[in-house]
CSV table of C-alpha atoms and ligand atoms in Angstrom, one decimal:
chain,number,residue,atom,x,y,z
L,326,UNK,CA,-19.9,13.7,-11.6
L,327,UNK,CA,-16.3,14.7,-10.5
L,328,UNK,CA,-16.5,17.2,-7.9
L,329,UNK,CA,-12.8,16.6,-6.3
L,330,UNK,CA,-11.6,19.9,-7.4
L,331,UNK,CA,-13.8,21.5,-5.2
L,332,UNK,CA,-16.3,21.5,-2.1
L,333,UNK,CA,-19.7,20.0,-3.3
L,334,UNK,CA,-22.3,22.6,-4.3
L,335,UNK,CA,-24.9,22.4,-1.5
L,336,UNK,CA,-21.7,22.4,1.0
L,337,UNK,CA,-20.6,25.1,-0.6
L,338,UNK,CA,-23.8,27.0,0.0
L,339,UNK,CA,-24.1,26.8,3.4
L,340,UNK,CA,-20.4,27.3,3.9
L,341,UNK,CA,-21.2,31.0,1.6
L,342,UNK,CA,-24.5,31.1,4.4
L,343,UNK,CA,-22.6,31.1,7.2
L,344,UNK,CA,-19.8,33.8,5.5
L,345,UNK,CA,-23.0,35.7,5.3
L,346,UNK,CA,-24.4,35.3,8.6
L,347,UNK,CA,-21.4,35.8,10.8
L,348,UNK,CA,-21.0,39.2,8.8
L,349,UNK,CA,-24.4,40.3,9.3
L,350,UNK,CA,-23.8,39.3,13.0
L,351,UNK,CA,-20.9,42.0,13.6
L,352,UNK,CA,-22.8,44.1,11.3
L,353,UNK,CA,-25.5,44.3,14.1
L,354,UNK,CA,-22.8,44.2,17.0
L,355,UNK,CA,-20.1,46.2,15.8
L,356,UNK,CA,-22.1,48.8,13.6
L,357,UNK,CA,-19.3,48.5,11.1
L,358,UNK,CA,-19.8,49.5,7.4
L,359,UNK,CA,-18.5,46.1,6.4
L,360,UNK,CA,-18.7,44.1,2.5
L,361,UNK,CA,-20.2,40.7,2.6
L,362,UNK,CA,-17.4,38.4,1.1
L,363,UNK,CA,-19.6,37.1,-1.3
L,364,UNK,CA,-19.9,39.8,-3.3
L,365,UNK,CA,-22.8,39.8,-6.1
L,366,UNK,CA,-21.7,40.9,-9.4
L,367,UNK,CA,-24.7,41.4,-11.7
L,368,UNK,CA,-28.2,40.6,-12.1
L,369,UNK,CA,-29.3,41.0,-15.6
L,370,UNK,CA,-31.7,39.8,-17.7
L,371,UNK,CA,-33.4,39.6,-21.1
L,372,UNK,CA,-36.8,38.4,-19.5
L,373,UNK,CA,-38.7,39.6,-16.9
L,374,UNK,CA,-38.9,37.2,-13.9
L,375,UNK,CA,-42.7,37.7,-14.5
L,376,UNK,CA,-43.2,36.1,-18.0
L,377,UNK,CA,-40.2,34.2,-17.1
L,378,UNK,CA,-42.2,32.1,-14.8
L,379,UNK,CA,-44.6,31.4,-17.6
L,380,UNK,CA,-42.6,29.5,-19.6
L,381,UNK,CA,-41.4,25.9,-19.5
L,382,UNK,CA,-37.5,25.7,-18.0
L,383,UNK,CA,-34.8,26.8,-19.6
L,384,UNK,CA,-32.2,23.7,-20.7
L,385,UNK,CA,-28.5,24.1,-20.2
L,386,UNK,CA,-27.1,21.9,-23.3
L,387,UNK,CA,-23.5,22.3,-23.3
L,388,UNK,CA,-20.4,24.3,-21.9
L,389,UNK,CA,-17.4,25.6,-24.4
L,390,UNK,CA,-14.2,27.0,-23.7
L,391,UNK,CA,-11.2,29.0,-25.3
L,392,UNK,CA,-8.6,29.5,-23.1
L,393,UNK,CA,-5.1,31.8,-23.3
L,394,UNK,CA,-2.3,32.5,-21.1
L,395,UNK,CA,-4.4,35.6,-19.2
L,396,UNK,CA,-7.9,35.0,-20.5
L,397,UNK,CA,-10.6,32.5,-20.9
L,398,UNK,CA,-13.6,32.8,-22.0
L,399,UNK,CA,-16.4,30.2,-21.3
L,400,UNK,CA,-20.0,29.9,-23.3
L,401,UNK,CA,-22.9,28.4,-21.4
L,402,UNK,CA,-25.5,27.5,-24.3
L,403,UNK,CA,-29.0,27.5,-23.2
L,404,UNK,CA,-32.4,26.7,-25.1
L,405,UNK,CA,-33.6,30.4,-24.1
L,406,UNK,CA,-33.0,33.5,-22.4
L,407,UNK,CA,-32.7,33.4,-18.5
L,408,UNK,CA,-32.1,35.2,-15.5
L,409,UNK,CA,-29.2,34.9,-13.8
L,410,UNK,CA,-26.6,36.1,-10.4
L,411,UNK,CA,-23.0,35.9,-10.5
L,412,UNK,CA,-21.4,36.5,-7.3
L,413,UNK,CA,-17.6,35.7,-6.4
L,414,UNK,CA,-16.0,34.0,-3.8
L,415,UNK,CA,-12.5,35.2,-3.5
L,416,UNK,CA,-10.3,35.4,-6.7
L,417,UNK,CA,-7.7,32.5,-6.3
L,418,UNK,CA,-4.1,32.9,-6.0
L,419,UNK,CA,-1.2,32.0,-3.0
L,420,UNK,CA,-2.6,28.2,-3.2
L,421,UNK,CA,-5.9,29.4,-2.5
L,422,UNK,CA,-8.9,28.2,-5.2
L,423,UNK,CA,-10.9,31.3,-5.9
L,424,UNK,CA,-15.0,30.7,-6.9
L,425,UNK,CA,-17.4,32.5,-9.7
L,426,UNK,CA,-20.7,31.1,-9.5
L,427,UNK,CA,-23.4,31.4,-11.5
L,428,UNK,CA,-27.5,30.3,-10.8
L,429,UNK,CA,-29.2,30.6,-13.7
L,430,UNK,CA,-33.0,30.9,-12.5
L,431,UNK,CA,-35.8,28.5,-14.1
L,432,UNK,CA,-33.5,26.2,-15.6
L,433,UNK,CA,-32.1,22.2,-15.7
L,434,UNK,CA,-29.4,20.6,-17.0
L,435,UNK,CA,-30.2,18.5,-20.1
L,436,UNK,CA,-28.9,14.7,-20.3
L,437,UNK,CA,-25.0,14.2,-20.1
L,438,UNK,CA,-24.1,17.6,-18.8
L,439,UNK,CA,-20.6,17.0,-17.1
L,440,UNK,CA,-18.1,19.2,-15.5
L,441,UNK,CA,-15.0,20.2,-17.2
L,442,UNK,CA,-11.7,20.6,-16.8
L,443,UNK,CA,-9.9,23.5,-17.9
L,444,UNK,CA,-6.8,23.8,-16.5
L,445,UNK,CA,-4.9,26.7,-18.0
L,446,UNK,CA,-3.6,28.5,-14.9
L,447,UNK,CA,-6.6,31.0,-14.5
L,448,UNK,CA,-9.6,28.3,-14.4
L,449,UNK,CA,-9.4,25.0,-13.1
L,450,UNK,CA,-12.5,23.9,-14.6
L,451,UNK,CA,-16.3,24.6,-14.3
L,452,UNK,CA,-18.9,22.6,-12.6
L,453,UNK,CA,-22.6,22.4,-13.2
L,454,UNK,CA,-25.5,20.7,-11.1
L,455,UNK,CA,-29.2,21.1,-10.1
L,456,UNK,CA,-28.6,23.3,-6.9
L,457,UNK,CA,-32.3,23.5,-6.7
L,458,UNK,CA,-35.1,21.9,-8.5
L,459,UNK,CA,-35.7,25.0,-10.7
L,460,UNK,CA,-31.6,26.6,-10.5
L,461,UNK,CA,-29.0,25.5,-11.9
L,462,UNK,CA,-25.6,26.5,-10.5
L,463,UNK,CA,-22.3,26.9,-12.6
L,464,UNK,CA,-18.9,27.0,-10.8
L,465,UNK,CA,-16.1,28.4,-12.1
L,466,UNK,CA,-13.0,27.2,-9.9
L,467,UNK,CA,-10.7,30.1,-10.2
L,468,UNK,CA,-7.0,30.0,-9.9
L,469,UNK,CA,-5.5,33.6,-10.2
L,470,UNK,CA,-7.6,36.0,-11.9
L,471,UNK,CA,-8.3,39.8,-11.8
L,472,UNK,CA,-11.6,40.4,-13.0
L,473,UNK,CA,-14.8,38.6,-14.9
L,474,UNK,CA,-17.2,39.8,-16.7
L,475,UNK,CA,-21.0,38.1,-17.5
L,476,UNK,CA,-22.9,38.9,-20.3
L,477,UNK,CA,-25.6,37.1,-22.2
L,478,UNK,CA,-26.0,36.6,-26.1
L,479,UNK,CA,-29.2,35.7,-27.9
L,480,UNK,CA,-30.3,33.4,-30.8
L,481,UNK,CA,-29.1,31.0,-29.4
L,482,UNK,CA,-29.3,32.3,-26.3
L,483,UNK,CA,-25.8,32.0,-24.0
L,484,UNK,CA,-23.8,33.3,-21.0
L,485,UNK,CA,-20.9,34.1,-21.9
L,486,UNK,CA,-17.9,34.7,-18.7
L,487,UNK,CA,-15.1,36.4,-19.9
L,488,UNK,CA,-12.0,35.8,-17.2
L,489,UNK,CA,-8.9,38.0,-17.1
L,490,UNK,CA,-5.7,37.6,-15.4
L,491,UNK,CA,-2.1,38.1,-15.9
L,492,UNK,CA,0.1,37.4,-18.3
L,493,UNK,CA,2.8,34.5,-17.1
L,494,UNK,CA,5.9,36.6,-16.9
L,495,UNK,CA,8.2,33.8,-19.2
L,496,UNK,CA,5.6,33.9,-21.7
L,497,UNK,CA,5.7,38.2,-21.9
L,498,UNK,CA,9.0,37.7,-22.0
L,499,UNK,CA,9.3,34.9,-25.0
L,500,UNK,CA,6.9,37.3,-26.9
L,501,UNK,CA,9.0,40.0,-26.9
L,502,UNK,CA,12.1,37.9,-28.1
L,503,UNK,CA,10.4,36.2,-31.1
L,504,UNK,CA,11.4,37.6,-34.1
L,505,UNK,CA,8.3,36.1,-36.1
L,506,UNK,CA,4.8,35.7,-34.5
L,507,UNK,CA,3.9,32.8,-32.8
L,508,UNK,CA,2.0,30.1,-35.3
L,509,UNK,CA,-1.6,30.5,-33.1
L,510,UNK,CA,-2.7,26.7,-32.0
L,511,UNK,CA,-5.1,25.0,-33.7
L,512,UNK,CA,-8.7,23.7,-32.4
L,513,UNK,CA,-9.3,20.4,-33.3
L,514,UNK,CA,-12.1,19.7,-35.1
L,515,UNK,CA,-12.2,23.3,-36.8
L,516,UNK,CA,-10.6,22.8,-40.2
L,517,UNK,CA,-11.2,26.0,-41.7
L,518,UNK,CA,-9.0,27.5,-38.4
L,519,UNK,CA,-6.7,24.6,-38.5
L,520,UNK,CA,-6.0,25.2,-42.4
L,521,UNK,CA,-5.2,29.1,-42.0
L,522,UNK,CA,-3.0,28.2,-38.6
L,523,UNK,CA,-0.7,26.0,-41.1
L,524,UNK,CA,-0.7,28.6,-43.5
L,525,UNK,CA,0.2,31.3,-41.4
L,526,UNK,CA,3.6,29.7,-40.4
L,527,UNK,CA,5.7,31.3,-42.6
L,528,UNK,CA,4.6,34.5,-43.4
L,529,UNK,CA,6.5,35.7,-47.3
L,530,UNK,CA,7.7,39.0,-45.4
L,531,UNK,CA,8.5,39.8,-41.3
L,532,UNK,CA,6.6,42.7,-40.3
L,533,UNK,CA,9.0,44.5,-37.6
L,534,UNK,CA,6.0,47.1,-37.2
L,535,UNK,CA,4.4,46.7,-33.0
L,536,UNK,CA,1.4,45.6,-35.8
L,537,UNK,CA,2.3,41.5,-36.1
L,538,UNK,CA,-1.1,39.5,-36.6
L,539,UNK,CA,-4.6,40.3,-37.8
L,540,UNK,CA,-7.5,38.6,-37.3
L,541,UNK,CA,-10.1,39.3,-40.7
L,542,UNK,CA,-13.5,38.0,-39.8
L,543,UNK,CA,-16.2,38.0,-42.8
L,544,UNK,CA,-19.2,38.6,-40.8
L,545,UNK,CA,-22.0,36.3,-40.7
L,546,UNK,CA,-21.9,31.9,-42.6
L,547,UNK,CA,-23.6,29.1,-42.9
L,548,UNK,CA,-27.2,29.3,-41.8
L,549,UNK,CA,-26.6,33.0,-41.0
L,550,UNK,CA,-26.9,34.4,-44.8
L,551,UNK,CA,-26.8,38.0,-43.2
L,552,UNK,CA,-28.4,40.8,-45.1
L,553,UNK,CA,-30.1,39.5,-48.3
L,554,UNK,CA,-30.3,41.9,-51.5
L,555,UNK,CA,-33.3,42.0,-53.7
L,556,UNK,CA,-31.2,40.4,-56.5
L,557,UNK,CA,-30.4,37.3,-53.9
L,558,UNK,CA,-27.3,38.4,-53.0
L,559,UNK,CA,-26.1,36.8,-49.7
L,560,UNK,CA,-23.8,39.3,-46.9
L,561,UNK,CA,-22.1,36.4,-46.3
L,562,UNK,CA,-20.6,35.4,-49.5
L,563,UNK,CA,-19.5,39.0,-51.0
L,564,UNK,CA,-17.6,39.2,-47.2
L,565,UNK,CA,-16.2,36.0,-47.4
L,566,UNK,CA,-15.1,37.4,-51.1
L,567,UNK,CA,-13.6,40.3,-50.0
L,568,UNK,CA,-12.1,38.9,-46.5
L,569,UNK,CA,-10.5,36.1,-48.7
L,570,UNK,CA,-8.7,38.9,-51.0
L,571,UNK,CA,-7.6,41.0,-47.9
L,572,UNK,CA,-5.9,38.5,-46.4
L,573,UNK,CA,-3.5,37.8,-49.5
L,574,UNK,CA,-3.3,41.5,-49.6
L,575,UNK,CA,-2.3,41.7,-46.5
L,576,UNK,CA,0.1,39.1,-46.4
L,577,UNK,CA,2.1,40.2,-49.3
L,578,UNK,CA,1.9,44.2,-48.9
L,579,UNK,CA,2.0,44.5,-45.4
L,580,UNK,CA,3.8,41.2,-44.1
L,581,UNK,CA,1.3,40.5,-41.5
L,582,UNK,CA,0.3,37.2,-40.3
L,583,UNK,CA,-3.3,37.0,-41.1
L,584,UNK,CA,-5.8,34.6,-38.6
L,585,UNK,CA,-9.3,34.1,-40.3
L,586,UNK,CA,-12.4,33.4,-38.1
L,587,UNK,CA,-13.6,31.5,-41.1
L,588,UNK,CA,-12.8,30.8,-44.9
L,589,UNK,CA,-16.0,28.7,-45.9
L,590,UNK,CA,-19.4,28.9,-45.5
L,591,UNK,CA,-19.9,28.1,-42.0
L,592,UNK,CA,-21.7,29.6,-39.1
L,593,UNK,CA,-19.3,30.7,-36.2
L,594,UNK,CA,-21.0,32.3,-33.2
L,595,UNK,CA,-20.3,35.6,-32.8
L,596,UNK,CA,-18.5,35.1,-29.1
L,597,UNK,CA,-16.1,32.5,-30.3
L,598,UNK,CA,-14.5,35.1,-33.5
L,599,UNK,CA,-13.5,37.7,-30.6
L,600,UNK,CA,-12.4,34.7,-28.8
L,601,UNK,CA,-10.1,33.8,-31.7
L,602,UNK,CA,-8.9,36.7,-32.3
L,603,UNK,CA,-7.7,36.6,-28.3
L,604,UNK,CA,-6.5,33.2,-28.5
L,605,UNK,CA,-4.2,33.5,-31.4
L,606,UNK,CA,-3.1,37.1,-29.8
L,607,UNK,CA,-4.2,39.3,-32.3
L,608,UNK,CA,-3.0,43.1,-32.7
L,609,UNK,CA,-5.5,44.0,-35.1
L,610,UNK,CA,-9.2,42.3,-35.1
L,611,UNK,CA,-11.1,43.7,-38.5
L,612,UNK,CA,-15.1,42.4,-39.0
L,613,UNK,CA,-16.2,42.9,-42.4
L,614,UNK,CA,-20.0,43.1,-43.1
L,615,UNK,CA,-22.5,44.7,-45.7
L,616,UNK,CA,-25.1,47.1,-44.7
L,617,UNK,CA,-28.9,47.3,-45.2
L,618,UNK,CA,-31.5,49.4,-44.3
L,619,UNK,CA,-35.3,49.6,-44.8
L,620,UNK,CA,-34.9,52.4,-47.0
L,621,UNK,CA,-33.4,51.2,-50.1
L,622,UNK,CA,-32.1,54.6,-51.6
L,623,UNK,CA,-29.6,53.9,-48.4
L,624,UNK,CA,-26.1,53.6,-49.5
L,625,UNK,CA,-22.1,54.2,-48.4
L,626,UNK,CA,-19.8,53.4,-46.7
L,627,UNK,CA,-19.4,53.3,-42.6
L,628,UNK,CA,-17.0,51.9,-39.9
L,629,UNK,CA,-17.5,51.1,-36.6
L,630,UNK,CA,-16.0,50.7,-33.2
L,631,UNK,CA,-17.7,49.2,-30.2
L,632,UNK,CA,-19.3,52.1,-28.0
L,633,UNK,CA,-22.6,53.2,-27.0
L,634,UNK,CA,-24.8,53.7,-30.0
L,635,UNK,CA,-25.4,57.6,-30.9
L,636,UNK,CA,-28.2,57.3,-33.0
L,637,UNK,CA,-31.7,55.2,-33.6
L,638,UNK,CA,-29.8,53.6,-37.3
L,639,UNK,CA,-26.7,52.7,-35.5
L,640,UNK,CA,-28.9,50.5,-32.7
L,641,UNK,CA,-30.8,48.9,-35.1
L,642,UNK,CA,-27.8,48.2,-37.2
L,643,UNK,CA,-26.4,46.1,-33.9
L,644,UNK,CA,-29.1,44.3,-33.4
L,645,UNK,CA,-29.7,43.3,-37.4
L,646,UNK,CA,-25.6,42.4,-36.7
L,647,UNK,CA,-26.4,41.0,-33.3
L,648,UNK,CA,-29.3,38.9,-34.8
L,649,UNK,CA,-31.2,40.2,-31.8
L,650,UNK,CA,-34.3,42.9,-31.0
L,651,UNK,CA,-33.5,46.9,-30.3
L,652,UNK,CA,-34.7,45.8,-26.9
L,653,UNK,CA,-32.1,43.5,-26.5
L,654,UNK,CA,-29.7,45.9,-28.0
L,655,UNK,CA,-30.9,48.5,-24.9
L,656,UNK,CA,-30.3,45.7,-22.4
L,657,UNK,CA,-26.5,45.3,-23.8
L,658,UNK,CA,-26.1,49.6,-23.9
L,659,UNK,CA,-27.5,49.3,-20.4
L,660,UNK,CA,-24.2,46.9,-19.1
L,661,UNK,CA,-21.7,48.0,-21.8
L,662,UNK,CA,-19.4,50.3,-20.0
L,663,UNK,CA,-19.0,47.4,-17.8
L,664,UNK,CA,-17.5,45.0,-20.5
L,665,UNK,CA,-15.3,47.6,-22.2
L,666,UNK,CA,-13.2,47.6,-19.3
L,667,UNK,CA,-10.1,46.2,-22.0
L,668,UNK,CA,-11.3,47.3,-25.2
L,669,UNK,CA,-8.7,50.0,-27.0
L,670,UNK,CA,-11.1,52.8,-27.3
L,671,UNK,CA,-8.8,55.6,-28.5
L,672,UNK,CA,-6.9,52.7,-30.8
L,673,UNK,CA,-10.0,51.5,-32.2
L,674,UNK,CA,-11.3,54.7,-33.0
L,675,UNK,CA,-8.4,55.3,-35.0
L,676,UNK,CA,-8.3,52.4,-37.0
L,677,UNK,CA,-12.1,53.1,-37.9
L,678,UNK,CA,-10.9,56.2,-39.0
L,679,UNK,CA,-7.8,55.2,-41.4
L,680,UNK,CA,-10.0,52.5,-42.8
L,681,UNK,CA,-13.1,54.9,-43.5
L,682,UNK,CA,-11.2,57.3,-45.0
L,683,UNK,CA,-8.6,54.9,-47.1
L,684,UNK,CA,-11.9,52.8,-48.1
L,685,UNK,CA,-13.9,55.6,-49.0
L,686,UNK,CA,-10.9,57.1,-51.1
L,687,UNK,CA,-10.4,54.1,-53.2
L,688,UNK,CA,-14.0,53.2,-54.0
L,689,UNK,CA,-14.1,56.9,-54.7
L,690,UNK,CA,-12.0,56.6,-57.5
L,691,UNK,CA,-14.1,53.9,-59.2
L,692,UNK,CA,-17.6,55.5,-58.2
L,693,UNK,CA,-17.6,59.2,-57.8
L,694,UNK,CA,-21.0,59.1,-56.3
L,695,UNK,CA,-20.2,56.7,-53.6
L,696,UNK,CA,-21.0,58.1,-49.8
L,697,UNK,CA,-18.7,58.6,-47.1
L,698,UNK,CA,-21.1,57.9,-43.8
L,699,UNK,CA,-18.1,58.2,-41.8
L,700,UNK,CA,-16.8,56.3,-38.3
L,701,UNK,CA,-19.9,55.5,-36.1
L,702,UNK,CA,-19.9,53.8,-32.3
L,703,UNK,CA,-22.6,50.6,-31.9
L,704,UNK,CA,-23.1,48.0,-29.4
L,705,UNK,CA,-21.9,44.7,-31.6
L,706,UNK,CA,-21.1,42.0,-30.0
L,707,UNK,CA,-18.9,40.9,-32.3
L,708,UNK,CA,-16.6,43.4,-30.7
L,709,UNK,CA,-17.2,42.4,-26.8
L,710,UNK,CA,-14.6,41.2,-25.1
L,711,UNK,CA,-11.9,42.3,-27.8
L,712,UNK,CA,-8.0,43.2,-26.2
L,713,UNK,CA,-6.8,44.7,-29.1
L,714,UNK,CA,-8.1,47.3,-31.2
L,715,UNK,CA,-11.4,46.1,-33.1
L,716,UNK,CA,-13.8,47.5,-35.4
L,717,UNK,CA,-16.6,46.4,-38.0
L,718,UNK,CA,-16.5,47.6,-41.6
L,719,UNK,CA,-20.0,47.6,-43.5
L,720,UNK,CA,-18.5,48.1,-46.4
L,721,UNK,CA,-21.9,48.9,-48.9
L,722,UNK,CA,-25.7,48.6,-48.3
L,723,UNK,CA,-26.5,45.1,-49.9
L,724,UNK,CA,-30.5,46.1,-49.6
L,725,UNK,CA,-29.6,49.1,-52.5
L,726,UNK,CA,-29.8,47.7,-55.8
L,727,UNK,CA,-26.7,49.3,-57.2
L,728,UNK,CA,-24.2,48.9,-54.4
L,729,UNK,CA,-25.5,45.1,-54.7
L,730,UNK,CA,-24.9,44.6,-58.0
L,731,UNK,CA,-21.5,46.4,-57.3
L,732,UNK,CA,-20.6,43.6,-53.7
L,733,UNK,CA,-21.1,40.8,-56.5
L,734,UNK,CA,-18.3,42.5,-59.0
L,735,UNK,CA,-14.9,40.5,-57.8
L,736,UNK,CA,-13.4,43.7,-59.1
L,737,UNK,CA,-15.6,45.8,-56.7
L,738,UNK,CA,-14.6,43.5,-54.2
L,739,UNK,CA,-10.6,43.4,-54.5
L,740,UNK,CA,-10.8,47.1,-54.5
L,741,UNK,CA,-12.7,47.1,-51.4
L,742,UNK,CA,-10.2,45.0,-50.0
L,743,UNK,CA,-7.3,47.4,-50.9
L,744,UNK,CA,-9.1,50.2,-49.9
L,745,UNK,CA,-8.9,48.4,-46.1
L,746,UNK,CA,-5.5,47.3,-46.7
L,747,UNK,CA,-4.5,51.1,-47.1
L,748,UNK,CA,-6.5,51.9,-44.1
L,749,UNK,CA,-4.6,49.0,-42.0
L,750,UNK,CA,-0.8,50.3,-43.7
L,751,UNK,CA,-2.0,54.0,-42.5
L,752,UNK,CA,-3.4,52.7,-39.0
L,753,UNK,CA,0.2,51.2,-38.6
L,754,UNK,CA,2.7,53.6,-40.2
L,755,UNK,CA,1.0,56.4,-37.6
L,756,UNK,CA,2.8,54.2,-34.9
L,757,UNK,CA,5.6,54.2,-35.9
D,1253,ZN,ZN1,-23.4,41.7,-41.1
């Protein structure tokens, strides 16, 4: 195990100890108010430590990565739910290494864990070990950041660190010059990305607009079918249907340069479709899903943006589009503030409300009867972590037997796409 970037763990620990007791020392002497240096960032957790200790140890099984410029965002998969402390040793910067560590209670490392090196100006890399027989510790060697951010995903369950810092000056600067957008950088290994990257390079008309690149992701793929209709139909093939539309739409109407999270079937987790959508540098990121409810007179249209949810239907709406619990959906409303640090409230709120109302307005036309359940606020976490403005579009309920046999029409489903497509040209003429 390569532990050269760094002191070794235990070394580290009693090095953090001695921090700690030498404060507590002029604590007692000096009766000063004074910070321990190692400050704790968060305890949460999806399990009690009681029925926690019941169960057999979690399993670390692998570590994943996307990394930009001024954020990174790092996935640390797990077999189940755990509990967890973050605390921070410094933030990194003036040739100083900086330290976010992790100890994920009740756990072990499976087989062939390694550390890895990141390298991309904000994390050097992260290191893992048995700190104790029953923790495991994760170390994220920090070079220059402002702030992290912990939060945990379930089914599978993961820790996901989100790590912000700034923007290299040359590369603000090099943005602002280009008269195209940058062709985003491909991840090896993930064709359906890699195809759309090659694609995007020359875009059919410049968009001059502050509105450059959108990221479309058609919720759900792959082993995740979504919401299922009582006819069979799956959420995630009439999304993929009209995601795949919006994008040409969007290319030739608007001229923007259009990222998808996915163009096939396949199952992308939820963390790593925001993470695209930072990666590439997206001004726009637009999730399209399909709605369903136990009552199956339910229908409409809604939009929302990431918030606190207001009502019983919108938390259980996040945690079908979560694939977690309600109760899991109260642990995430519990911490949310806390990650919508950078999220574009105010923008994204008025994004969800051009494409409600452009959305509703067009399928209007074709169904007079169609519902307008307006621009909602929901905990999805489709939508943590997002920098630009984000929102999720359920465009009909596919558990109401007319709106399903409607998602299934391709004509139902291009209009849906140009009812967003007017929302996004509305979303962006207002800035002008
Ligand atoms: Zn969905």
């Amino acid at each position: 195990m390569n532990r050269s970037g760094g002191m070794p763990l235990r070394e580290e620990a009693s090095h953090m100890n001695r921090i700690l007791h030498i404060l507590v020392c002029l604590l007692l002497t000096c009766l000063l108010p004074l910070h321990s240096q190692a400050a704790r960032k968060s305890q949460t957790a999806f399990t009690s430590q009681s029925s926690a200790t019941r169960r057999p140890l979690a399993v670390l099984n692998d570590i994943k990565h996307w990394s930009t410029p001024d954020y990174t965002r790092v996935s640390i998969e797990l077999d189940q739910d755990v509990v967890w402390e973050a605390h921070e040793l410094g933030k990194g910067g003036n040739g100083k290494q900086g330290r976010i560590f992790i100890d994920i209670k009740r756990s072990r490392l499976a087989m062939g864990i390694k550390n890895i090196t990141i390298g991309d100006g904000l994390l050097k890399g992260v290191r893992v070990a048995q700190y104790r027989p029953e923790v495991v510790r994760v170390v994220l060697d920090t070079q220059n950041i402002k702030s992290y951010k912990v939060f945990p995903l379930s089914t599978p369950a993961r820790l996901v660190i989100d790590v912000r810092g700034e923007r290299p000056t040359e590369i603000s600067r090099m943005e602002q010059t280009l008269s195209t957008p940058p062709a985003p950088t491909a991840e090896p290994g993930r064709s359906e990305v890699a195809a759309v990257t090659k694609r995007t390079k020359s875009p059919r008309k410049v968009s001059h607009s502050k509105i450059r690149r959108i990221v479309l992701d058609p919720g759900h793929g792959g082993h995740d079918p979504g919401a299922v209709g009582a006819g069979g139909t799956q959420e995630k093939d009439v999304v993929l249907a009209i995601g795949l539309k919006l994008r040409e739409l969007l290319r030739e109407e608007l001229g923007l340069n259009v990222v998808m999270t996915r163009t096939s079937d396949v199952f992308i987790p939820l963390e790593e479709r925001t993470a695209i959508a930072n990666k590439v540098n997206a001004d726009l990121f637009l999730s399209i899903h399909a709605n369903a409810a136990p009552n199956h007179a339910a229908s409409g249209i809604e939009t929302y943006y990431l918030s606190l949810a207001k009502t019983e239907k919108a938390a259980r709406l996040a945690a079908k589009e979560n694939g977690t619990t309600l109760e899991k959906v109260s642990v995430l409303q519990a911490i949310l503030f806390d990650l919508m640090a950078n999220y574009k409230l105010n923008d994204s709120a008025h994004l969800a409300n051009d494409v409600q109302k452009a959305l509703h307005k067009k399928i209007h036309g074709l169904h007079a009867d169609v519902r307008n359940l307006g621009v909602k606020q929901g905990p999805f976490y489709v939508l943590v972590g997002a920098t630009m403005p984000s929102i999720l579009v359920e465009t009909a309920f596919v558990s109401n037997v007319e709106e399903e046999a409607r998602l299934k029409d391709p004509a139902y489903q291009e209009a849906t796409a140009e009812g967003i497509l007017e929302g996004v040209r509305a979303y962006i003429s207002s800035l002008k």
